[in-house]
CSV table of C-alpha atoms in Angstrom, one decimal:
chain,number,residue,atom,x,y,z
P,98,MET,CA,-45.2,8.6,9.7
P,99,ASP,CA,-44.4,5.1,11.2
P,100,ASP,CA,-42.9,4.8,14.6
P,101,THR,CA,-40.4,2.1,14.5
P,102,GLY,CA,-37.7,0.9,17.2
P,103,VAL,CA,-34.9,0.2,14.7
P,104,LEU,CA,-34.8,0.8,10.9
P,105,ILE,CA,-32.5,-1.7,9.3
P,106,VAL,CA,-31.1,-0.9,6.0
P,107,GLY,CA,-29.8,-4.0,4.1
P,108,ALA,CA,-31.2,-7.6,4.1
P,109,GLY,CA,-28.1,-9.7,3.8
P,110,PRO,CA,-27.3,-12.0,6.6
P,111,THR,CA,-26.2,-9.2,8.9
P,112,GLY,CA,-29.4,-7.2,8.6
P,113,LEU,CA,-31.6,-10.4,8.8
P,114,VAL,CA,-30.0,-11.7,11.9
P,115,LEU,CA,-30.3,-8.2,13.5
P,116,ALA,CA,-33.9,-8.2,12.7
P,117,LEU,CA,-34.4,-11.7,14.0
P,118,TRP,CA,-32.7,-11.0,17.4
P,119,LEU,CA,-34.4,-7.7,17.8
P,120,THR,CA,-37.8,-9.1,17.0
P,121,ARG,CA,-37.4,-12.0,19.5
P,122,LEU,CA,-36.4,-9.4,22.1
P,123,GLY,CA,-39.6,-7.5,21.6
P,124,VAL,CA,-38.4,-4.5,19.4
P,125,ARG,CA,-40.3,-3.3,16.4
P,126,VAL,CA,-38.3,-3.3,13.3
P,127,ARG,CA,-38.5,-2.3,9.7
P,128,ILE,CA,-35.9,-4.0,7.3
P,129,VAL,CA,-35.6,-2.5,3.7
P,130,ASP,CA,-33.4,-3.5,0.9
P,131,LYS,CA,-33.1,-1.8,-2.5
P,132,THR,CA,-32.9,-5.1,-4.4
P,133,ALA,CA,-36.0,-6.8,-5.9
P,134,GLU,CA,-35.1,-10.2,-4.5
P,135,PRO,CA,-32.5,-12.0,-2.4
P,136,GLY,CA,-29.1,-12.6,-4.0
P,137,THR,CA,-28.8,-15.8,-6.2
P,138,THR,CA,-25.1,-15.9,-6.3
P,139,SER,CA,-22.8,-15.5,-3.3
P,140,ARG,CA,-19.2,-15.9,-2.2
P,141,ALA,CA,-20.0,-16.4,1.6
P,142,ILE,CA,-20.5,-20.2,2.3
P,143,ALA,CA,-18.8,-20.9,5.7
P,144,VAL,CA,-20.9,-20.9,8.8
P,145,GLN,CA,-18.5,-21.0,11.9
P,146,ALA,CA,-19.1,-22.8,15.2
P,147,ARG,CA,-19.6,-19.3,17.1
P,148,THR,CA,-22.4,-18.4,14.7
P,149,LEU,CA,-24.1,-21.8,15.0
P,150,GLU,CA,-24.0,-21.1,18.8
P,151,PHE,CA,-25.7,-17.8,18.3
P,152,TYR,CA,-28.2,-19.5,16.1
P,153,SER,CA,-28.9,-22.1,18.9
P,154,GLN,CA,-30.0,-19.4,21.1
P,155,VAL,CA,-32.8,-18.5,18.7
P,156,GLY,CA,-33.8,-22.1,17.7
P,157,LEU,CA,-32.2,-21.9,14.2
P,158,ALA,CA,-28.9,-24.0,14.6
P,159,GLU,CA,-30.5,-27.4,13.9
P,160,GLU,CA,-32.2,-26.5,10.7
P,161,VAL,CA,-29.0,-24.7,9.5
P,162,VAL,CA,-27.0,-27.8,10.2
P,163,GLU,CA,-29.6,-29.9,8.5
P,164,ARG,CA,-29.6,-27.9,5.3
P,165,GLY,CA,-25.8,-27.4,5.3
P,166,ARG,CA,-22.9,-29.8,4.9
P,167,ARG,CA,-20.4,-30.3,7.6
P,168,ALA,CA,-16.8,-29.6,6.5
P,169,VAL,CA,-15.2,-32.6,8.2
P,170,ALA,CA,-11.7,-32.0,6.8
P,171,ALA,CA,-9.5,-29.7,4.9
P,172,ASN,CA,-6.7,-30.5,2.6
P,173,LEU,CA,-3.9,-28.3,1.2
P,174,TRP,CA,-2.3,-29.0,-2.2
P,175,VAL,CA,0.8,-27.3,-3.4
P,176,ALA,CA,2.4,-27.4,-6.8
P,177,GLY,CA,0.2,-30.7,-7.8
P,178,LYS,CA,0.7,-32.5,-4.6
P,179,GLN,CA,-1.6,-33.1,-1.5
P,180,VAL,CA,0.7,-32.0,1.4
P,181,ALA,CA,-1.6,-31.8,4.4
P,182,ARG,CA,-5.0,-32.8,5.9
P,183,ALA,CA,-6.7,-31.6,8.9
P,184,VAL,CA,-9.8,-33.3,10.3
P,185,PHE,CA,-12.2,-30.5,11.8
P,186,GLY,CA,-14.2,-32.7,14.1
P,187,ASP,CA,-11.1,-33.7,16.0
P,188,MET,CA,-9.9,-30.1,16.1
P,189,GLY,CA,-13.1,-28.7,17.9
P,190,ALA,CA,-14.1,-31.7,20.1
P,191,GLY,CA,-15.1,-30.5,23.6
P,192,LEU,CA,-14.7,-26.9,22.7
P,193,SER,CA,-18.2,-26.3,21.1
P,194,PRO,CA,-21.5,-28.2,20.6
P,195,PHE,CA,-20.6,-27.5,17.0
P,196,PRO,CA,-17.0,-28.8,16.6
P,197,TYR,CA,-16.8,-28.1,12.9
P,198,ALA,CA,-17.3,-25.6,10.1
P,199,LEU,CA,-20.5,-25.8,8.1
P,200,ILE,CA,-20.9,-25.1,4.4
P,201,PHE,CA,-24.2,-23.4,3.8
P,202,PRO,CA,-24.3,-21.0,0.7
P,203,GLN,CA,-25.3,-17.3,1.7
P,204,ASP,CA,-28.1,-17.3,-0.9
P,205,GLU,CA,-29.8,-20.4,0.7
P,206,HIS,CA,-28.8,-18.9,4.2
P,207,GLU,CA,-30.7,-15.7,3.5
P,208,ARG,CA,-33.8,-17.5,2.3
P,209,LEU,CA,-34.1,-19.5,5.6
P,210,LEU,CA,-33.6,-16.2,7.7
P,211,ILE,CA,-36.2,-14.5,5.6
P,212,ASP,CA,-38.7,-17.3,6.1
P,213,ARG,CA,-37.9,-17.3,10.0
P,214,LEU,CA,-38.5,-13.6,10.1
P,215,ALA,CA,-41.9,-14.0,8.1
P,216,GLU,CA,-42.9,-16.5,10.8
P,217,LEU,CA,-42.5,-13.7,13.3
P,218,GLY,CA,-44.6,-11.3,11.1
P,219,VAL,CA,-41.6,-9.2,9.8
P,220,HIS,CA,-41.1,-9.0,6.0
P,221,VAL,CA,-38.3,-7.6,4.1
P,222,GLU,CA,-39.4,-4.3,2.2
P,223,ARG,CA,-38.0,-4.9,-1.2
P,224,GLN,CA,-37.0,-2.2,-3.9
P,225,THR,CA,-37.1,0.3,-1.0
P,226,GLU,CA,-34.1,2.5,-0.8
P,227,LEU,CA,-32.7,4.7,2.0
P,228,LEU,CA,-32.6,8.2,0.3
P,229,SER,CA,-31.6,10.3,3.3
P,230,PHE,CA,-31.9,10.6,7.0
P,231,GLU,CA,-31.1,13.0,9.9
P,232,ASP,CA,-30.6,12.4,13.6
P,233,ALA,CA,-32.7,14.9,15.3
P,234,ASN,CA,-34.5,15.5,18.5
P,235,GLY,CA,-33.7,12.0,19.9
P,236,ARG,CA,-35.1,10.2,16.7
P,237,VAL,CA,-34.0,9.2,13.4
P,238,LEU,CA,-36.1,10.8,10.5
P,239,ALA,CA,-35.5,8.9,7.3
P,240,ARG,CA,-36.7,9.3,3.7
P,241,LEU,CA,-37.4,6.1,1.9
P,242,GLY,CA,-37.9,5.6,-1.8
P,243,ARG,CA,-40.7,3.1,-2.5
P,244,PRO,CA,-40.9,0.7,-5.4
P,245,ASP,CA,-43.6,2.8,-7.2
P,246,GLY,CA,-41.4,5.8,-7.2
P,247,THR,CA,-43.0,7.6,-4.2
P,248,GLN,CA,-41.2,8.6,-1.2
P,249,GLU,CA,-42.1,7.8,2.5
P,250,ALA,CA,-41.0,9.3,5.8
P,251,CYS,CA,-40.0,6.9,8.6
P,252,GLU,CA,-39.3,7.7,12.0
P,253,ALA,CA,-37.3,5.3,14.3
P,254,ALA,CA,-35.3,5.4,17.4
P,255,TYR,CA,-32.1,4.0,15.6
P,256,ILE,CA,-30.8,3.2,12.3
P,257,ALA,CA,-28.6,0.3,11.4
P,258,GLY,CA,-26.5,0.3,8.2
P,259,CYS,CA,-26.2,-3.4,7.1
P,260,ASP,CA,-26.2,-2.3,3.4
P,261,GLY,CA,-22.7,-3.5,2.3
P,262,SER,CA,-19.6,-2.0,1.2
P,263,HIS,CA,-21.3,0.9,-0.6
P,264,SER,CA,-23.4,1.7,2.5
P,265,ALA,CA,-25.7,4.7,2.1
P,266,VAL,CA,-25.9,4.8,5.9
P,267,ARG,CA,-22.0,5.2,6.2
P,268,GLU,CA,-21.9,7.6,3.2
P,269,ALA,CA,-24.6,9.7,4.6
P,270,GLN,CA,-22.6,10.0,8.0
P,271,LYS,CA,-19.5,10.8,6.1
P,272,ILE,CA,-17.6,8.1,7.9
P,273,GLY,CA,-14.3,7.2,6.2
P,274,PHE,CA,-13.7,3.6,4.9
P,275,PRO,CA,-9.9,3.5,4.5
P,276,GLY,CA,-8.2,0.5,3.1
P,277,GLY,CA,-7.3,-0.8,-0.3
P,278,VAL,CA,-8.0,-3.5,-3.0
P,279,TYR,CA,-5.9,-6.5,-4.1
P,280,THR,CA,-4.7,-6.6,-7.6
P,281,HIS,CA,-5.9,-10.0,-8.5
P,282,LEU,CA,-9.4,-10.6,-10.0
P,283,PHE,CA,-11.1,-13.5,-8.5
P,284,TYR,CA,-14.1,-15.7,-9.5
P,285,VAL,CA,-16.7,-17.8,-7.8
P,286,ALA,CA,-18.5,-20.4,-9.6
P,287,ASP,CA,-21.1,-23.1,-8.6
P,288,VAL,CA,-20.3,-26.2,-10.6
P,289,GLU,CA,-21.1,-29.9,-11.0
P,290,ALA,CA,-17.9,-31.9,-11.2
P,291,SER,CA,-16.1,-35.0,-10.4
P,292,GLY,CA,-12.5,-36.0,-9.4
P,293,ALA,CA,-10.3,-36.6,-6.4
P,294,ALA,CA,-11.1,-33.1,-4.8
P,295,MET,CA,-14.9,-33.8,-5.1
P,296,ASN,CA,-14.9,-36.1,-2.0
P,297,GLY,CA,-17.1,-33.7,0.4
P,298,GLU,CA,-14.1,-32.2,2.0
P,299,VAL,CA,-12.5,-28.7,1.6
P,300,HIS,CA,-9.5,-28.3,-0.6
P,301,VAL,CA,-7.2,-25.5,-1.2
P,302,GLY,CA,-4.6,-25.4,-3.9
P,303,LEU,CA,-1.7,-23.1,-4.2
P,304,ASP,CA,0.7,-22.6,-7.2
P,305,LYS,CA,3.2,-20.0,-8.3
P,306,THR,CA,0.5,-17.4,-9.2
P,307,ASP,CA,-2.8,-19.2,-8.8
P,308,PHE,CA,-5.1,-20.0,-6.0
P,309,LEU,CA,-8.2,-22.4,-5.8
P,310,ALA,CA,-10.6,-23.2,-3.0
P,311,VAL,CA,-13.1,-26.1,-3.3
P,312,PHE,CA,-16.1,-26.0,-1.0
P,313,PRO,CA,-18.5,-29.1,-1.0
P,314,LEU,CA,-22.2,-28.3,-1.3
P,315,LYS,CA,-25.0,-30.4,0.1
P,316,ALA,CA,-25.8,-32.2,-3.2
P,317,GLU,CA,-23.3,-34.8,-4.3
P,318,GLY,CA,-21.0,-33.7,-7.1
P,319,ARG,CA,-21.7,-30.0,-6.6
P,320,ALA,CA,-19.1,-27.6,-5.3
P,321,ARG,CA,-18.3,-23.8,-4.9
P,322,LEU,CA,-15.1,-22.9,-6.5
P,323,VAL,CA,-13.2,-19.8,-5.7
P,324,GLY,CA,-9.9,-19.1,-7.6
P,325,THR,CA,-8.1,-16.6,-9.9
P,326,VAL,CA,-9.0,-15.4,-13.4
P,327,ARG,CA,-6.1,-15.7,-16.0
P,328,GLN,CA,-4.1,-12.5,-15.8
P,329,GLU,CA,-4.5,-11.9,-19.5
P,330,ALA,CA,-8.3,-12.0,-19.1
P,331,GLU,CA,-8.2,-9.5,-16.3
P,332,GLN,CA,-7.9,-6.6,-18.5
P,333,GLN,CA,-11.3,-7.3,-20.0
P,334,HIS,CA,-13.1,-6.7,-16.7
P,335,GLU,CA,-16.4,-7.2,-18.5
P,336,ASP,CA,-18.0,-10.3,-20.1
P,337,LEU,CA,-15.7,-12.7,-18.3
P,338,ALA,CA,-16.9,-16.4,-18.4
P,339,TRP,CA,-15.7,-19.9,-17.2
P,340,LYS,CA,-13.3,-20.1,-20.2
P,341,ASP,CA,-11.3,-17.1,-18.6
P,342,VAL,CA,-10.4,-18.8,-15.2
P,343,SER,CA,-7.0,-20.2,-14.6
P,344,GLN,CA,-7.2,-23.9,-15.3
P,345,ARG,CA,-3.8,-24.9,-14.0
P,346,VAL,CA,-4.7,-25.8,-10.4
P,347,ILE,CA,-8.0,-27.2,-11.5
P,348,ASP,CA,-6.3,-29.7,-13.7
P,349,TRP,CA,-3.7,-30.9,-11.2
P,350,MET,CA,-6.3,-31.2,-8.5
P,351,ARG,CA,-8.0,-33.6,-11.1
P,352,ILE,CA,-11.3,-31.7,-11.1
P,353,HIS,CA,-13.4,-32.3,-14.1
P,354,VAL,CA,-16.2,-29.8,-14.4
P,355,SER,CA,-19.2,-30.9,-16.3
P,356,ARG,CA,-21.5,-27.9,-15.7
P,357,VAL,CA,-21.2,-24.4,-14.5
P,358,ASN,CA,-24.6,-23.3,-12.8
P,359,TRP,CA,-23.5,-19.8,-12.2
P,360,PHE,CA,-20.3,-17.7,-12.4
P,361,SER,CA,-19.3,-14.4,-11.2
P,362,THR,CA,-16.1,-12.3,-10.7
P,363,TYR,CA,-15.1,-9.8,-7.9
P,364,ARG,CA,-12.1,-8.0,-6.5
P,365,VAL,CA,-11.1,-8.5,-2.9
P,366,HIS,CA,-11.1,-5.3,-0.6
P,367,HIS,CA,-9.7,-4.8,2.9
P,368,ARG,CA,-11.3,-1.8,4.7
P,369,VAL,CA,-12.5,-0.9,8.2
P,370,ALA,CA,-14.8,2.0,8.8
P,371,GLU,CA,-13.4,4.8,10.9
P,372,ARG,CA,-16.3,4.5,13.2
P,373,PHE,CA,-19.0,1.9,13.7
P,374,ARG,CA,-21.3,4.4,15.4
P,375,GLN,CA,-22.3,7.9,15.0
P,376,GLY,CA,-25.2,9.2,17.1
P,377,ARG,CA,-28.3,7.0,16.4
P,378,ALA,CA,-26.7,5.3,13.4
P,379,PHE,CA,-24.7,2.0,13.6
P,380,LEU,CA,-22.6,0.3,10.9
P,381,LEU,CA,-22.5,-3.6,10.8
P,382,GLY,CA,-21.2,-6.3,8.4
P,383,ASP,CA,-19.6,-5.2,5.1
P,384,ALA,CA,-20.8,-1.6,5.8
P,385,ALA,CA,-18.3,-1.5,8.6
P,386,HIS,CA,-15.5,-3.9,7.5
P,387,ILE,CA,-14.6,-6.0,4.4
P,388,HIS,CA,-11.6,-8.3,4.1
P,389,SER,CA,-10.2,-11.2,2.2
P,390,PRO,CA,-12.1,-14.6,2.1
P,391,VAL,CA,-9.3,-16.3,4.1
P,392,GLY,CA,-10.9,-18.6,6.9
P,393,GLY,CA,-14.4,-17.9,5.9
P,394,GLN,CA,-14.8,-15.0,8.4
P,395,GLY,CA,-16.7,-12.2,6.8
P,396,MET,CA,-20.3,-13.2,7.0
P,397,ASN,CA,-19.8,-14.6,10.4
P,398,THR,CA,-18.2,-11.3,11.6
P,399,GLY,CA,-21.2,-9.4,10.4
P,400,ILE,CA,-23.6,-11.8,12.2
P,401,GLY,CA,-21.4,-11.3,15.3
P,402,ASP,CA,-21.9,-7.6,15.0
P,403,ALA,CA,-25.6,-8.1,14.8
P,404,VAL,CA,-25.9,-10.1,17.9
P,405,ASN,CA,-23.7,-7.8,19.7
P,406,LEU,CA,-25.8,-4.8,18.9
P,407,ALA,CA,-29.2,-6.5,19.1
P,408,TRP,CA,-29.4,-7.1,22.8
P,409,LYS,CA,-27.9,-3.7,23.7
P,410,LEU,CA,-30.5,-1.9,21.5
P,411,ALA,CA,-33.3,-4.0,23.0
P,412,ALA,CA,-32.0,-3.2,26.6
P,413,VAL,CA,-32.2,0.4,26.0
P,414,LEU,CA,-35.5,0.5,24.0
P,415,ASN,CA,-37.2,-1.8,26.7
P,416,LYS,CA,-35.8,0.5,29.4
P,417,ARG,CA,-33.6,-2.2,30.9
P,418,ALA,CA,-30.4,0.0,30.5
P,419,GLU,CA,-29.4,3.5,29.9
P,420,ALA,CA,-28.4,4.6,26.4
P,421,SER,CA,-24.8,4.7,27.5
P,422,LEU,CA,-24.8,0.8,27.1
P,423,LEU,CA,-24.7,1.5,23.3
P,424,ASP,CA,-21.3,3.0,23.8
P,425,SER,CA,-19.9,-0.4,24.1
P,426,TYR,CA,-20.8,-1.7,20.6
P,427,GLU,CA,-18.1,0.2,18.7
P,428,PRO,CA,-15.1,-0.5,20.8
P,429,GLU,CA,-16.0,-4.3,21.1
P,430,ARG,CA,-16.5,-4.8,17.6
P,431,ILE,CA,-14.1,-2.4,15.9
P,432,ALA,CA,-11.1,-4.0,17.8
P,433,PHE,CA,-11.9,-7.4,16.4
P,434,ALA,CA,-12.5,-6.1,12.9
P,435,ARG,CA,-9.2,-4.3,12.8
P,436,ARG,CA,-7.3,-7.5,14.0
P,437,LEU,CA,-9.2,-9.7,11.4
P,438,VAL,CA,-8.5,-7.4,8.5
P,439,ALA,CA,-4.7,-7.2,9.5
P,440,THR,CA,-4.4,-11.0,9.9
P,441,THR,CA,-6.4,-12.0,6.8
P,442,ASP,CA,-4.6,-9.3,4.8
P,443,GLN,CA,-1.2,-11.0,5.7
P,444,ALA,CA,-2.4,-14.5,5.0
P,445,PHE,CA,-4.1,-13.5,1.7
P,446,THR,CA,-1.0,-11.6,0.6
P,447,GLY,CA,0.9,-14.8,1.3
P,448,VAL,CA,-1.4,-16.9,-0.6
P,449,THR,CA,-1.6,-14.7,-3.7
P,450,SER,CA,1.5,-12.7,-4.0
P,451,SER,CA,3.8,-13.3,-6.9
P,452,GLY,CA,6.9,-12.0,-5.0
P,453,ALA,CA,9.9,-14.4,-4.7
P,454,ILE,CA,9.8,-14.6,-0.9
P,455,ALA,CA,6.0,-15.2,-0.8
P,456,ARG,CA,6.5,-18.0,-3.5
P,457,LEU,CA,9.3,-19.6,-1.5
P,458,ILE,CA,7.2,-19.8,1.6
P,459,ARG,CA,4.0,-20.9,-0.1
P,460,LEU,CA,5.7,-23.6,-2.4
P,461,HIS,CA,8.3,-24.9,-0.1
P,462,LEU,CA,8.1,-23.8,3.5
P,463,VAL,CA,4.3,-24.4,3.9
P,464,PRO,CA,4.4,-28.0,2.5
P,465,PHE,CA,7.4,-28.8,4.9
P,466,LEU,CA,6.0,-27.3,8.2
P,467,LEU,CA,2.1,-27.6,7.8
P,468,PRO,CA,2.0,-31.4,8.1
P,469,GLN,CA,4.1,-31.3,11.2
P,470,LEU,CA,2.0,-28.5,12.7
P,471,PHE,CA,-1.2,-30.2,12.0
P,472,ALA,CA,0.1,-33.4,13.7
P,473,LEU,CA,0.2,-31.4,17.0
P,474,LYS,CA,-3.2,-31.4,18.9
P,475,ALA,CA,-2.5,-27.9,20.4
P,476,VAL,CA,-2.0,-26.4,17.0
P,477,ARG,CA,-5.2,-28.0,15.8
P,478,ARG,CA,-7.2,-26.7,18.6
P,479,TYR,CA,-5.7,-23.3,18.3
P,480,MET,CA,-6.7,-23.2,14.7
P,481,PHE,CA,-10.3,-24.3,15.5
P,482,ARG,CA,-10.7,-21.6,18.2
P,483,THR,CA,-9.2,-18.9,15.8
P,484,VAL,CA,-11.3,-19.7,12.7
P,485,SER,CA,-14.4,-20.7,14.6
P,486,GLN,CA,-14.5,-17.3,16.4
P,487,THR,CA,-15.0,-19.0,19.7
P,488,VAL,CA,-11.9,-17.2,20.8
P,489,VAL,CA,-13.3,-13.7,20.1
P,490,ASN,CA,-13.5,-11.9,23.5
P,491,TYR,CA,-14.2,-8.5,24.8
P,492,ARG,CA,-11.8,-8.4,27.8
P,493,GLY,CA,-11.0,-4.7,27.3
P,494,SER,CA,-14.7,-3.7,27.2
P,495,ALA,CA,-16.1,-1.4,30.0
P,496,LEU,CA,-18.7,-4.2,30.3
P,497,SER,CA,-16.1,-6.8,31.3
P,498,GLU,CA,-14.9,-7.5,34.8
P,499,GLY,CA,-13.0,-10.1,36.9
P,500,ARG,CA,-11.5,-13.4,36.4
P,501,ALA,CA,-12.5,-16.8,37.8
P,502,GLY,CA,-10.3,-19.8,36.8
P,503,THR,CA,-9.0,-18.9,33.3
P,504,VAL,CA,-12.2,-17.3,32.3
P,505,HIS,CA,-12.1,-13.6,32.3
P,506,GLY,CA,-14.9,-11.1,32.0
P,507,GLY,CA,-15.4,-10.5,28.2
P,508,ASP,CA,-14.7,-14.2,27.3
P,509,ARG,CA,-17.3,-16.4,25.6
P,510,LEU,CA,-19.0,-18.6,28.2
P,511,SER,CA,-17.0,-21.8,28.2
P,512,TRP,CA,-19.1,-24.8,26.9
P,513,VAL,CA,-19.7,-27.8,29.2
P,514,GLY,CA,-21.3,-30.7,27.3
P,515,PRO,CA,-24.4,-32.6,28.6
P,516,ASN,CA,-24.1,-35.3,31.2
P,517,GLY,CA,-26.6,-38.0,31.2
P,518,ALA,CA,-30.2,-36.5,31.4
P,519,ASN,CA,-28.8,-33.1,32.1
P,520,ASN,CA,-28.5,-30.5,29.3
P,521,ASP,CA,-25.4,-28.7,28.6
P,522,ASN,CA,-24.7,-25.3,30.1
P,523,PHE,CA,-25.6,-23.5,26.8
P,524,ALA,CA,-29.3,-24.6,27.1
P,525,PRO,CA,-30.4,-21.7,29.3
P,526,LEU,CA,-28.9,-19.2,26.7
P,527,THR,CA,-32.1,-19.5,24.6
P,528,ALA,CA,-33.7,-17.0,27.2
P,529,LEU,CA,-31.6,-14.2,25.4
P,530,ALA,CA,-31.4,-12.5,28.8
P,531,TRP,CA,-28.9,-11.8,31.6
P,532,GLN,CA,-28.3,-14.8,33.9
P,533,LEU,CA,-25.9,-16.0,36.6
P,534,HIS,CA,-24.1,-19.4,36.4
P,535,VAL,CA,-22.5,-21.2,39.2
P,536,TYR,CA,-20.6,-24.4,38.7
P,537,GLY,CA,-20.6,-26.3,42.0
P,538,GLU,CA,-22.7,-24.7,44.8
P,539,ALA,CA,-24.1,-21.2,45.1
P,540,LYS,CA,-24.1,-19.3,48.4
P,541,PRO,CA,-27.7,-18.7,49.8
P,542,GLU,CA,-27.2,-14.8,49.3
P,543,ILE,CA,-26.7,-15.4,45.6
P,544,GLN,CA,-30.2,-16.9,45.3
P,545,ALA,CA,-31.5,-13.9,47.3
P,546,VAL,CA,-30.0,-11.4,44.9
P,547,CYS,CA,-31.2,-13.3,41.9
P,548,ASP,CA,-34.8,-13.3,43.3
P,549,GLY,CA,-34.6,-9.6,44.0
P,550,ARG,CA,-33.3,-8.6,40.6
P,551,LYS,CA,-35.4,-11.3,38.8
P,552,LEU,CA,-32.1,-12.6,37.4
P,553,ALA,CA,-32.1,-16.3,36.4
P,554,LEU,CA,-29.7,-18.4,38.4
P,555,HIS,CA,-28.4,-21.7,36.9
P,556,VAL,CA,-26.4,-24.0,39.2
P,557,PHE,CA,-24.6,-26.9,37.6
P,558,PRO,CA,-23.3,-29.7,39.8
P,559,TRP,CA,-19.4,-29.7,39.6
P,560,ARG,CA,-17.7,-32.1,37.3
P,561,SER,CA,-14.1,-32.4,36.8
P,562,GLU,CA,-14.2,-31.6,33.1
P,563,MET,CA,-15.5,-28.1,34.0
P,564,ARG,CA,-12.1,-27.3,35.3
P,565,ARG,CA,-10.6,-28.3,31.9
P,566,THR,CA,-12.8,-25.7,30.2
P,567,GLY,CA,-11.3,-22.9,32.6
P,568,LEU,CA,-14.2,-22.6,35.0
P,569,ARG,CA,-13.7,-22.3,38.8
P,570,ARG,CA,-15.7,-24.3,41.2
P,571,ASN,CA,-18.3,-22.2,43.2
P,572,ALA,CA,-17.5,-18.9,41.2
P,573,THR,CA,-20.2,-16.8,39.8
P,574,TYR,CA,-20.3,-16.0,36.1
P,575,LEU,CA,-22.8,-13.3,35.1
P,576,VAL,CA,-23.6,-14.0,31.5
P,577,ARG,CA,-24.8,-11.4,29.0
P,578,PRO,CA,-27.7,-12.1,26.7
P,579,ASP,CA,-25.2,-12.8,23.8
P,580,SER,CA,-23.5,-15.6,26.0
P,581,TYR,CA,-20.4,-13.6,26.8
P,582,VAL,CA,-19.2,-13.4,30.4
P,583,ALA,CA,-19.8,-9.9,31.8
P,584,LEU,CA,-18.5,-10.6,35.4
P,585,ALA,CA,-16.4,-13.4,36.6
P,586,ASP,CA,-16.1,-13.5,40.4
P,587,PRO,CA,-14.0,-16.3,41.8
P,588,GLU,CA,-15.4,-15.7,45.3
P,589,GLY,CA,-19.0,-16.3,44.2
P,590,SER,CA,-20.2,-13.2,46.3
P,591,ALA,CA,-23.5,-11.5,46.0
P,592,PRO,CA,-22.1,-8.0,46.4
P,593,ALA,CA,-19.9,-8.4,43.3
P,594,VAL,CA,-23.0,-9.0,41.3
P,595,THR,CA,-25.1,-6.2,42.6
P,596,SER,CA,-22.2,-3.7,42.3
P,597,TYR,CA,-21.7,-4.7,38.8
P,598,LEU,CA,-25.2,-4.2,37.8
P,599,ASP,CA,-25.6,-1.0,39.8
P,600,ALA,CA,-22.4,0.6,38.4
P,601,ARG,CA,-23.5,0.0,34.8
P,602,LYS,CA,-27.3,0.7,35.6
P,603,ILE,CA,-28.5,-2.5,34.1
P,604,ASN,CA,-31.8,-4.0,35.0
P,605,PRO,CA,-31.8,-7.6,34.0
P,606,ALA,CA,-35.4,-8.5,34.8
P,607,SER,CA,-37.2,-10.1,32.1
């Protein structure tokens, strides 16, 4: 029998990030995966700004950015013509330390996470399958199938299902996974190519029935293509190859493919689990929600699940909070997943539908309106906030309270850039701990409360640009370990902080 804090099932990005955060927070984990090795082909390639902010907290962002390729701009092509171009850096300037999306393929991403975990002494147990588990007597008792065919008993405080759309954890708990599947068959290919659309920018092409997305990779002349398979070839289902893809959009975007490194087909589902938690079992990532690839949201949403759950599990296991804290995981994450699936479903249907109205919108209305919308700074910034996931908030959570300036409890902490020799206000977030932020001057009693609670206090001299981020001068912002604001108190009073912590029975001491 092995005593483990959290048994993580599935070693994709979600499971690996959960393991990384938990390990950094002092929790013993085991992470198992039934595959023999990490995936070598993958669909997920976009790393959004919010994910890079999470990675910055654990010292990973710099290396991810170095290994990836910044998506500096996106281009839209319709019926053979380039109709719009949006520059990402301009869209996110001043909103995040990472005002862009990053192209970093999931297979390379996973290997980096695996290496970082190994440095911390945690290794993925390959060809190890979850056979069954039970939640009994305040523990999880699991049976694991080992590579040599033997079985092993594993005892853990909690189990996390990060094991994809066919999750064994979800199925063992008999949790429903309602939704559906789109009719089109799609492909993803890693290619070497040349042409106008191989300029290091993202390109999306729309036609009557076809769709193509081009994502530049780090090496020049290489790209990840995502598109539609020819309708007549869809009936085969098996043994499909590059010759079966729809060439129409590829041709009029003037992409000349010289080599196909790998090719895979898939169908797109849209589903959300009925529950994200049952007892001591939690669902994250594709085990909890799957949706269309519109906006590059899937992998980033799973990583967001992992960060949200990690600090809560660590707080409970390290006896810094009561088990009731874990009740906040499902409502915080399931609400976002449902909204995401609904919006990406609408967008994906509009992009791929062969209906007359959808074609009219896609081929005529979009080319007319989009350039005009992209010309508006407010629209560009709204798009960045939405796609980057920096707008994701937990305002309706039981852990969220108050408002100061335009920042509500439950909002992501507003980013304030560095000023001369001073770091930005995200620098202290590497502590992965509760902390109190004041922008301006803190009242003396605030320091006394922080000293008594062993709560880190960070006071940032007031600057005019802070108001533009929504912060209020001299207010107090109690920040969670995942960099979301728990309490926003406009008066900056000490009793508000103590009453918040006492009411929720949270001990922030490190």
